[in-house]
Coordinates of C-alpha atoms in Angstrom, one line a residue:
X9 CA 0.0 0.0 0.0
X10 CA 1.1 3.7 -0.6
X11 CA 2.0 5.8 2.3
X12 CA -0.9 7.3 4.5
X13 CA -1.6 10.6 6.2
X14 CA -1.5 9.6 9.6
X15 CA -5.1 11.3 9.7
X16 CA -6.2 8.6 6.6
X17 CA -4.1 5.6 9.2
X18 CA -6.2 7.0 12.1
X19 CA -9.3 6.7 10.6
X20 CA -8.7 3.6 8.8
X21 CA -8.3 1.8 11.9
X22 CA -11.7 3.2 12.8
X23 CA -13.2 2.3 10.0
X24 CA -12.0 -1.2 9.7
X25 CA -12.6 -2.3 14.1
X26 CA -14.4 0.5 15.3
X27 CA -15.1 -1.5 18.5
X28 CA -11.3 -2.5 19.1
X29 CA -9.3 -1.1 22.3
X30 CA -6.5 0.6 21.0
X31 CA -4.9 2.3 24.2
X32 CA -5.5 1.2 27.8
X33 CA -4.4 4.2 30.6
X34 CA -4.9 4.7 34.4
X35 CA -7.8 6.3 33.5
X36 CA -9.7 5.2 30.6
X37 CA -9.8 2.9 28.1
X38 CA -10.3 4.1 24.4
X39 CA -11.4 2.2 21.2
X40 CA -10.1 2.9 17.4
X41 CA -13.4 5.0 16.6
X42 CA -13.1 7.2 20.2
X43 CA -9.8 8.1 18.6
X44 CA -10.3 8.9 16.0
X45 CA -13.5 10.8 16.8
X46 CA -12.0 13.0 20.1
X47 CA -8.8 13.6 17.8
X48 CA -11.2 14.9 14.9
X49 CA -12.7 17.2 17.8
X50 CA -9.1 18.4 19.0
X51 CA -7.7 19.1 15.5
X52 CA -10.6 21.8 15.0
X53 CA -9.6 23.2 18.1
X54 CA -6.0 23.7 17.3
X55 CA -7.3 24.7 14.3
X56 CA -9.7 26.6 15.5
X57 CA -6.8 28.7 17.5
X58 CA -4.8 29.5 14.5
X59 CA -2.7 26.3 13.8
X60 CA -1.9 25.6 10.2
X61 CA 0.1 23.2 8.3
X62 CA 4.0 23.2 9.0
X63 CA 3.5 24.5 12.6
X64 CA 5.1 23.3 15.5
X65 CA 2.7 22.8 18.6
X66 CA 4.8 22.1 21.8
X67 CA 3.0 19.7 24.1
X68 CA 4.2 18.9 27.9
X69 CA 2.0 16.4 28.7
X70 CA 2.3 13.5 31.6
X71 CA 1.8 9.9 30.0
X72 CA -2.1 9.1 29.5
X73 CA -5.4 9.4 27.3
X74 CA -4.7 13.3 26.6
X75 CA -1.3 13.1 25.8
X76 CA -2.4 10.6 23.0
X77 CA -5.2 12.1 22.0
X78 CA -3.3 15.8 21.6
X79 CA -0.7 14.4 19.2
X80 CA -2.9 12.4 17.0
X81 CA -5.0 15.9 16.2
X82 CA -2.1 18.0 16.0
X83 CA -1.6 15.4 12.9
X84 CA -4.7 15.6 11.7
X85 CA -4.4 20.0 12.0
X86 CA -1.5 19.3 9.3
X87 CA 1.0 20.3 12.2
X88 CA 3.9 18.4 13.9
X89 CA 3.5 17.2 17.6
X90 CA 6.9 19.2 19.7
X91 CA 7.3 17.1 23.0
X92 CA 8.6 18.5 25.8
X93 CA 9.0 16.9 29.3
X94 CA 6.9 18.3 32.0
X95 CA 9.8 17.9 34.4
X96 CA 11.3 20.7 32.4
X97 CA 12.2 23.6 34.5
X98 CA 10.1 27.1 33.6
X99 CA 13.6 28.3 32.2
X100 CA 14.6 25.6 30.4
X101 CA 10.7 25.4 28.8
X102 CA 11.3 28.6 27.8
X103 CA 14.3 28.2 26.2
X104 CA 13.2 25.3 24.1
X105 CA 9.6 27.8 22.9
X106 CA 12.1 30.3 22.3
X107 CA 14.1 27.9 19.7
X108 CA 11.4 26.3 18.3
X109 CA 8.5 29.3 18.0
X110 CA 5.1 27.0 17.9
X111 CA 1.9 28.3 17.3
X112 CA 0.7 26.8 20.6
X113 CA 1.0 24.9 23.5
X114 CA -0.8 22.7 25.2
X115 CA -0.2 21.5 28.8
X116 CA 2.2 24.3 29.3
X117 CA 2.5 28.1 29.3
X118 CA 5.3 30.2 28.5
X119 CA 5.0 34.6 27.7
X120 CA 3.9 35.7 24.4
X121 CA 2.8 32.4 23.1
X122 CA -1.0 30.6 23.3
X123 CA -1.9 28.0 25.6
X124 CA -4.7 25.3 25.4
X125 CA -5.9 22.9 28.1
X126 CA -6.4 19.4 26.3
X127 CA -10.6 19.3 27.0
X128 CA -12.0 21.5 23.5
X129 CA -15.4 23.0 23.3
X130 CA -18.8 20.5 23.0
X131 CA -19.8 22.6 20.2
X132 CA -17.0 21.3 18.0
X133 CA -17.6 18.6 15.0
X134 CA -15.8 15.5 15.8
X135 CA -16.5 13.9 12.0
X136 CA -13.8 13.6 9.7
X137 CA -11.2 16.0 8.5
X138 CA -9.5 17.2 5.3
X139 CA -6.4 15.4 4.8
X140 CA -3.7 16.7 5.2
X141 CA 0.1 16.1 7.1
X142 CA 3.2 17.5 8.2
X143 CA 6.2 18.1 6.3
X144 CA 8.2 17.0 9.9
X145 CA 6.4 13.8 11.6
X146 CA 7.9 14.7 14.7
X147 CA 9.9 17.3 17.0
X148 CA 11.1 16.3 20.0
X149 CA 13.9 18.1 22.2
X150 CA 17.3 15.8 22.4
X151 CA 18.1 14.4 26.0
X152 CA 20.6 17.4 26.7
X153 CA 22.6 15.0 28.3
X154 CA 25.6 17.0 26.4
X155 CA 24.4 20.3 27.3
X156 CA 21.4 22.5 26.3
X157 CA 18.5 20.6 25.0
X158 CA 18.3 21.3 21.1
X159 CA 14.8 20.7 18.9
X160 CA 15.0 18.2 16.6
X161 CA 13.0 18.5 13.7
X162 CA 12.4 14.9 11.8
X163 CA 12.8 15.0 7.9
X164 CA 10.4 12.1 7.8
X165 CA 6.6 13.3 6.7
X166 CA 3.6 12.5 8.9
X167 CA 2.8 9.9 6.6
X168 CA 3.3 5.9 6.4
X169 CA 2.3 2.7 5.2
X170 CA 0.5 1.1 8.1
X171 CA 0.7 -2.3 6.8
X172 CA 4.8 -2.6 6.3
X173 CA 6.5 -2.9 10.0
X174 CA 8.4 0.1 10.4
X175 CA 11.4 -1.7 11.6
X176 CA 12.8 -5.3 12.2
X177 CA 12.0 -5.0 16.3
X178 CA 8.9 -3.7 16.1
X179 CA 5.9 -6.4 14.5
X180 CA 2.9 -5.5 13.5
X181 CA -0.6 -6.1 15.8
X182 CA 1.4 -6.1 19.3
X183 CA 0.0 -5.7 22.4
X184 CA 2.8 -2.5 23.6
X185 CA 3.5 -1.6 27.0
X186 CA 4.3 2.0 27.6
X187 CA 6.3 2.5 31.0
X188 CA 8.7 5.7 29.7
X189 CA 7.1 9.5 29.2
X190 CA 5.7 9.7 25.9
X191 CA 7.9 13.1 26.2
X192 CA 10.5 10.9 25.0
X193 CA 11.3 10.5 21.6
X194 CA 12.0 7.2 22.0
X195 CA 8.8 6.5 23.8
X196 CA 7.3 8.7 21.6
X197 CA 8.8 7.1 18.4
X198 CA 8.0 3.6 19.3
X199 CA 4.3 4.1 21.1
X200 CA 3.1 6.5 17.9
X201 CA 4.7 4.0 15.0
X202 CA 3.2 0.8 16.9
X203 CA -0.3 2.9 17.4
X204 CA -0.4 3.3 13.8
X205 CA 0.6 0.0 13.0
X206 CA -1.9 -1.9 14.5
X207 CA -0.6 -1.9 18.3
X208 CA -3.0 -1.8 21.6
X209 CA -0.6 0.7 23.6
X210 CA -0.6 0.2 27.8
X211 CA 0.5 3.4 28.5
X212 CA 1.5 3.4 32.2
X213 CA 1.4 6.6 33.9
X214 CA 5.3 6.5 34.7
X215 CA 7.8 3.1 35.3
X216 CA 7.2 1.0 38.0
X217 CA 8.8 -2.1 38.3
X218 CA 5.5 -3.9 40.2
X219 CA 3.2 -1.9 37.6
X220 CA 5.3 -3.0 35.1
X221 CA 5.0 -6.8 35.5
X222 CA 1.0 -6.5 36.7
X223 CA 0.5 -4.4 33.0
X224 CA 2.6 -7.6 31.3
X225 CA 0.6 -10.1 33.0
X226 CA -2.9 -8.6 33.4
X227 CA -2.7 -7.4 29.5
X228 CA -1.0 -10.1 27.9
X229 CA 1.8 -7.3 26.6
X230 CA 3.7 -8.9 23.7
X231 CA 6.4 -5.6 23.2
X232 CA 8.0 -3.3 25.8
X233 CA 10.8 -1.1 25.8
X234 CA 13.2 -0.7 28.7
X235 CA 16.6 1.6 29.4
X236 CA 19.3 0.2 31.8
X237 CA 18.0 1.7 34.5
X238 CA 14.6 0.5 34.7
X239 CA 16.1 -3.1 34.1
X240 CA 18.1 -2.7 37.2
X241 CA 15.1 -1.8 39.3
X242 CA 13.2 -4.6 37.5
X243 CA 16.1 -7.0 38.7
X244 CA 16.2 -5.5 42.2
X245 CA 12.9 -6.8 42.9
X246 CA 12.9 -10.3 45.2
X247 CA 12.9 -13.5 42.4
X248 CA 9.4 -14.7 43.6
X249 CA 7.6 -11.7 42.5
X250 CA 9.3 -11.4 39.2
X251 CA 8.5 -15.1 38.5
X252 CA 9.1 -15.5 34.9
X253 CA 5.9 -17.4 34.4
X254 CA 4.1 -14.1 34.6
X255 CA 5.5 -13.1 31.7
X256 CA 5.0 -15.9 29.1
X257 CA 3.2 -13.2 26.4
X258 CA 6.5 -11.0 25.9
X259 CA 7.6 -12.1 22.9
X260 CA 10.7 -8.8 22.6
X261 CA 12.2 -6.3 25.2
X262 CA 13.4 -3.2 23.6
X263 CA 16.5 -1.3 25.9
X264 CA 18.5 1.5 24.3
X265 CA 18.7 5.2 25.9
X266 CA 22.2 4.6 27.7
X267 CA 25.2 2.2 27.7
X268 CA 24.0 -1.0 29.2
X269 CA 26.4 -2.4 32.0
X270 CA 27.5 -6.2 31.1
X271 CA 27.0 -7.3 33.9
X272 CA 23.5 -6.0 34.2
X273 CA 22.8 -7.3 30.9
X274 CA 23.7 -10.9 31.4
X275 CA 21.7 -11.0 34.4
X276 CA 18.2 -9.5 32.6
X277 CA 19.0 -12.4 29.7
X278 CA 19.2 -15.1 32.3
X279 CA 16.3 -13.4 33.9
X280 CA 14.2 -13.2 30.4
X281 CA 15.9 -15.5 28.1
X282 CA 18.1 -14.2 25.4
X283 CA 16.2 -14.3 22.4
X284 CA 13.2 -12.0 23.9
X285 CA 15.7 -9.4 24.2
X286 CA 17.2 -6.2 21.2
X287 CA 19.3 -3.7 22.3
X288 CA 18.9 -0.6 19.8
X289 CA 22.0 2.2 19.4
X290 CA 20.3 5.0 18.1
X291 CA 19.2 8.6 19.0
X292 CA 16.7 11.5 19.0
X293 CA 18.0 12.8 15.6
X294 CA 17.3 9.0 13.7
X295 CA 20.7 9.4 12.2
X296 CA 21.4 5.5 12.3
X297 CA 21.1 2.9 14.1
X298 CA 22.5 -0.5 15.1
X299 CA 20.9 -3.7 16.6
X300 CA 21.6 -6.6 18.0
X301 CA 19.7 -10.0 19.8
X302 CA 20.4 -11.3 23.4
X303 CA 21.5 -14.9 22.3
X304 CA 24.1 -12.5 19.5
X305 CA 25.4 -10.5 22.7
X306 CA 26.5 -13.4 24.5
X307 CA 28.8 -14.2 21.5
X308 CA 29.9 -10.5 21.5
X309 CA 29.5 -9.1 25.2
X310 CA 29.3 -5.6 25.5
X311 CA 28.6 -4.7 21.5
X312 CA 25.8 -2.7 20.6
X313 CA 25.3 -4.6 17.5
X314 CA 26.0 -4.1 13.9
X315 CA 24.3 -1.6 11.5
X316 CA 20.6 -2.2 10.5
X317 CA 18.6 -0.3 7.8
X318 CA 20.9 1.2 5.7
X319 CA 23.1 2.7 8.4
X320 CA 27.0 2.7 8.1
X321 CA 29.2 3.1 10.8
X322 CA 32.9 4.4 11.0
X323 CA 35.4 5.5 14.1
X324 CA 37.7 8.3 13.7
X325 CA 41.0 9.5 15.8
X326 CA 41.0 12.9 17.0
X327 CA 43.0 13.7 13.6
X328 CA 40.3 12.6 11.7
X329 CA 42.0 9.6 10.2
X330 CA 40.4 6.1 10.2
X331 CA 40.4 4.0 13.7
X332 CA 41.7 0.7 13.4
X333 CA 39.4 -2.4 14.3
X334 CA 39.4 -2.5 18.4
X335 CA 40.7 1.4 18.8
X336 CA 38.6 3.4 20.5
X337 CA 37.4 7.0 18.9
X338 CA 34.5 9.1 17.9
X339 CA 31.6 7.3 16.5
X340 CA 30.1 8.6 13.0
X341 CA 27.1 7.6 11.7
X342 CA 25.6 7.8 8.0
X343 CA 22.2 6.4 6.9
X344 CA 21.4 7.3 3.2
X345 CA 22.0 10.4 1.2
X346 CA 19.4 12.9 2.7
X347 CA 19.6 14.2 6.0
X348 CA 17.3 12.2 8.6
X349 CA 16.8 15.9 10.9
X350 CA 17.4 19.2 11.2
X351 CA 18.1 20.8 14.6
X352 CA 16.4 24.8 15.3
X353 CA 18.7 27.1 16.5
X354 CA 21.9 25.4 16.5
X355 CA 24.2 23.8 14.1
X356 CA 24.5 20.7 13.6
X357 CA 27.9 18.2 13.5
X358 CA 26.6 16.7 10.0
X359 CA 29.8 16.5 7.2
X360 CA 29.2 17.2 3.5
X361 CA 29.3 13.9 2.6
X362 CA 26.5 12.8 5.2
X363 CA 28.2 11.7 8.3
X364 CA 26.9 12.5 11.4
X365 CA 28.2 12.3 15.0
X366 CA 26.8 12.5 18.4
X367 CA 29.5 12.5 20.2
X368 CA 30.2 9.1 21.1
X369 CA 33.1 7.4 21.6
X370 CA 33.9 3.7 21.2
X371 CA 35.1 1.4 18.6
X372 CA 34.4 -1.3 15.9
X373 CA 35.7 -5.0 15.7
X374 CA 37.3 -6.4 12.5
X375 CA 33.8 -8.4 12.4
X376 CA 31.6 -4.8 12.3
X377 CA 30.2 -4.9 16.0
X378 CA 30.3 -1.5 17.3
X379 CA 30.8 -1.0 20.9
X380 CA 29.9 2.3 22.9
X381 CA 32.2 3.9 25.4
X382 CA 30.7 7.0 26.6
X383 CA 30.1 10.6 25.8
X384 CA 32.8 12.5 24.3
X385 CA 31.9 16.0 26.3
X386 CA 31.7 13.8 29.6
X387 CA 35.0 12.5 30.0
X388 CA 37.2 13.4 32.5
X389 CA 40.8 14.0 32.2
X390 CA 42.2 13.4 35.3
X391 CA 46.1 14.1 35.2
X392 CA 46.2 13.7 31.7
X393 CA 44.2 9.9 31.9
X394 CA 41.0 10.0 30.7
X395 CA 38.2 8.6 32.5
X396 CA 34.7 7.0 31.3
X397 CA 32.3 8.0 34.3
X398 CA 30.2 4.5 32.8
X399 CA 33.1 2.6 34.3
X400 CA 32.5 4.7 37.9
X401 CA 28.9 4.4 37.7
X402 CA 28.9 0.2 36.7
X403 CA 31.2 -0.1 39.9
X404 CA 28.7 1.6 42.3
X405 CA 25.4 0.1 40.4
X406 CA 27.4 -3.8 41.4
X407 CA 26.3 -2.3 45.0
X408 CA 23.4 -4.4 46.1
X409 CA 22.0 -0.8 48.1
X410 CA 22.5 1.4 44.8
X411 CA 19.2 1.5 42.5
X412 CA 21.1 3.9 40.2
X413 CA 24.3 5.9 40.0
X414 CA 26.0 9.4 38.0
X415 CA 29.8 10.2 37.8
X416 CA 31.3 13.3 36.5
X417 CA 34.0 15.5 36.9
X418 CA 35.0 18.5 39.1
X419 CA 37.6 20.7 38.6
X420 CA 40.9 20.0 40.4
X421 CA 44.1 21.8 41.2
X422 CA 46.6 19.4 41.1
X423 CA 44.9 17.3 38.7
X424 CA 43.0 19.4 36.9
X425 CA 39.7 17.0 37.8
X426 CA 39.0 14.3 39.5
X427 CA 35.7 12.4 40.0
X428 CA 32.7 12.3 42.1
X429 CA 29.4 10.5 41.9
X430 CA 26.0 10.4 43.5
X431 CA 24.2 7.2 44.0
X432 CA 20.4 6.8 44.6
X433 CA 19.7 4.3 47.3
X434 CA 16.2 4.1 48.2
X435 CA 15.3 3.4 51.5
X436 CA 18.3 1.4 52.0
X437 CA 20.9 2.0 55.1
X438 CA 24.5 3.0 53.6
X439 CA 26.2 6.2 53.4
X440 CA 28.6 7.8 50.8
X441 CA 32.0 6.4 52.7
X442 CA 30.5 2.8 52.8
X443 CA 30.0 3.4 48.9
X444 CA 33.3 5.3 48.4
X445 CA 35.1 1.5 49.6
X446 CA 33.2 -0.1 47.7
X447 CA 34.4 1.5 44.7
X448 CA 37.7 2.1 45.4
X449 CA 38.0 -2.0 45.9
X450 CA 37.1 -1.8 42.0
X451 CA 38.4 0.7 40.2
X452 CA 42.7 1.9 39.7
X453 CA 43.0 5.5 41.6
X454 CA 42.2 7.9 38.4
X455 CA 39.0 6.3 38.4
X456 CA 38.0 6.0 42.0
X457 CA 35.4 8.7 43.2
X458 CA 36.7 11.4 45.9
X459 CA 33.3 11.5 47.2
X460 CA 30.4 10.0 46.6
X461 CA 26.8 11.9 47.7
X462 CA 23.9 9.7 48.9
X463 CA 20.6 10.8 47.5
X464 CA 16.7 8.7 48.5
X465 CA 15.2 10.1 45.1
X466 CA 15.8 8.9 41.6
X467 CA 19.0 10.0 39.5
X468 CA 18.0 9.3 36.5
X469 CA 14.6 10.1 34.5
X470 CA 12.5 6.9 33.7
X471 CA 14.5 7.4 30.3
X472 CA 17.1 6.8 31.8
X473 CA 18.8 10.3 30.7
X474 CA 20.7 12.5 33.0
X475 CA 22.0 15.9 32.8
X476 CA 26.0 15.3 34.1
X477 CA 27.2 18.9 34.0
X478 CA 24.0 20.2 35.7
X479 CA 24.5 17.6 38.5
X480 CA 28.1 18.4 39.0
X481 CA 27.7 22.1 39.2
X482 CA 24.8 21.4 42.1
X483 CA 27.1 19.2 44.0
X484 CA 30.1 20.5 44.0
X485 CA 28.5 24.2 45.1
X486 CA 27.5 22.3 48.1

């Protein structure tokens, strides 16, 4: 079949199982032709208020019905859905409105631009629409792990062929659980293409590990995707009440979003079995992507797979020359001729010839695995030796009191810097010296943490994204 307007997809999934649940939330449950009909209604609304083909509409919305129901119209007004998370500071919001200039928001205000509540007027028609779509499917804001968070615009149109799945890892007609923020453009990407391609989404309303396996068991979920840190707290839980039996429908776990320790890995493969499980390297900006299976990363631990749909993947020293096979460097990435994105308001590190970079480092086997080091911008150079906080952070997450862990680097004066960390341990009863040992017993002296702080309350979002610098200039004020 010829691409669809997601508008034409929408309704056609109306059209052909009006009756059939397509998205299952806290607090409602919504069929194929309430979708489509309370979408119809939206859409008029944001048209209604000015939106018109091309714009961007910024939505910070929590996961649930609205958030779903939002995007969907902002398709059908012609205009391209610009996610922002709610956790987003009032500054930081309006630095991102600022960049990207959208012709509304919706679950958000900022100065000088309109704001909508997600509930339109009765009077409105909720029947079908013109077609139309997007020149940009999507906008989300990058994870601004690396800094300030940048908009990136998707060259991909709102438009697809619902019957063709849109990758290798994600079927057709799955039954998808939804435990990170739809904010997310992974979340985002994943939830929307499955919608559209015949998926029931179980949108939770953030991760929880119990909620997580009730929402496998209780919905007989068939697809889920995961980031390292929600695996951990999965695995933390006591082995009778993540029996395995309870999750006999999964048929594929997802997990991207961060480097995944090995460690950790092996454990969630024992824990799942390996060929339920694809890790994904890929990014906001859709620049590439590799892939690889559980029962494949036993065979090559610690890989993030080889290139999948078109992608190719090269390492380059500092001087720009080719890495050899095993030597670690910066981590290009080129997936056809065209550009995949476009960022607003900054340039991007795109070459004329197509490759594109995020900053990575890591390296490539003679066999054309790529494995993932860490973030170029977080390294730190202690003494001249340059240090991957992933290796801190895997040390302190081997802690059995330590749900999740961030290293980084402060400056120094005999050094220049050194590291510190800050570990999240729960309720459990360990301070930051007890911690401190326990990484020292691990790690040579460069790489052992000066301090570590001890925090009760999540480091990482349910992403699993965090924002190094801006933790390290909070800490080391105090």
């Amino acid at each position: 079949m010829a691409r669809l307007s997601i508008s034409r997809v929408v309704s056609r999934l109306a059209d052909a199982d009006p009756d059939r649940v397509v998205l299952v939330t806290a607090e409602e449950t919504l069929t194929a032709r309430e979708l489509d009909r309370r979408s119809n209604r939206y859409a008029r609304h944001l048209l209604a208020h000015g939106v018109a083909r091309d714009d961007l509409v910024t939505v910070s919305l929590p996961n649930g019905a609205a958030m779903v129901v939002v995007c969907v119209a902002i398709w059908k007004a012609g205009a391209t859905p610009q996610p922002v998370s709610p956790g987003r500071t009032p500054q930081e919001l309006a630095a991102v409105v600022r960049v990207a200039r959208p012709a509304v928001t919706v679950g958000c205000a900022v100065e000088g631009v309109p704001a909508l509540g997600t509930v339109p007027g009765d009077d409105l028609d909720d029947g079908p629409l013109p077609d139309t779509w997007a020149r940009a499917w999507k906008a989300p804001t990058s994870s601004g792990s690396t800094g300030a968070p940048k908009v990136v615009v998707a060259a991909a149109p709102a438009l697809l062929d619902p019957d063709v799945p849109v990758a290798a890892f994600l079927p057709l007609a799955a039954a998808q659980l939804v435990s990170g923020p739809l904010t997310h453009s992974a979340s985002f990407t994943y939830a929307f293409r499955g919608l559209l391609t015949g998926h029931r989404l179980v949108v939770l309303p953030r991760f929880d590990a119990h909620a997580w396996l009730d929402a496998v068991e209780r919905h007989r979920v068939t697809w889920a995707m995961l980031v390292p840190t929600t695996m951990h707290r999965l695995l933390r839980l006591p082995a009778e009440q993540r029996d395995v039996r309870r999750l006999t429908s999964l048929e594929t776990v997802l997990h991207l979003g961060s480097p995944c320790a090995p460690d950790l890995k092996e454990r969630f493969l024992d824990w799942l079995g390996p060929e339920r499980v694809v890790e994904v390297y890929a990014s906001s900006e859709s620049n590439g992507l590799t892939m690889i299976r559980g029962d494949e990363w036993l065979r090559h631990r610690g890989s993030v797979g080889r290139p999948v749909g078109g992608t190719q993947v090269r390492v380059l020293r500092d001087d720009g020359t080719p890495a050899r096979p095993g030597e670690t460097g910066l981590v290009w990435l080129r997936r056809g001729d065209s550009p995949a994105y476009r960022y607003l308001g900054t340039p991007g590190r795109r070459t004329a010839a197509g490759w594109d970079t995020l900053g990575d480092l890591g390296h490539v086997d003679a066999d054309g695995y790529l494995w993932v080091t860490d973030r170029d911008d977080d390294v730190v150079v202690r003494g001249g030796e340059r240090v991957h906080p992933v290796e801190v952070e895997r040390v302190l997450e081997g802690h059995p009191a330590v749900r999740s862990a961030v290293a980084y680097g402060v400056p120094d004066e005999e050094y220049g810097q050194h590291v510190e960390a800050i570990a999240d341990i729960g309720s459990a009863d360990v301070d930051g010296a007890t911690l401190r040992a326990f990484a020292a017993a691990h790690l040579d002296a460069p790489r052992r943490p000066t301090v570590v702080h001890v925090v009760r309350v999540p480091v990482r979002d349910d992403a699993g994204k965090v924002r190094r610098r801006d933790l390290a200039a909070r800490h080391f004020r105090t």
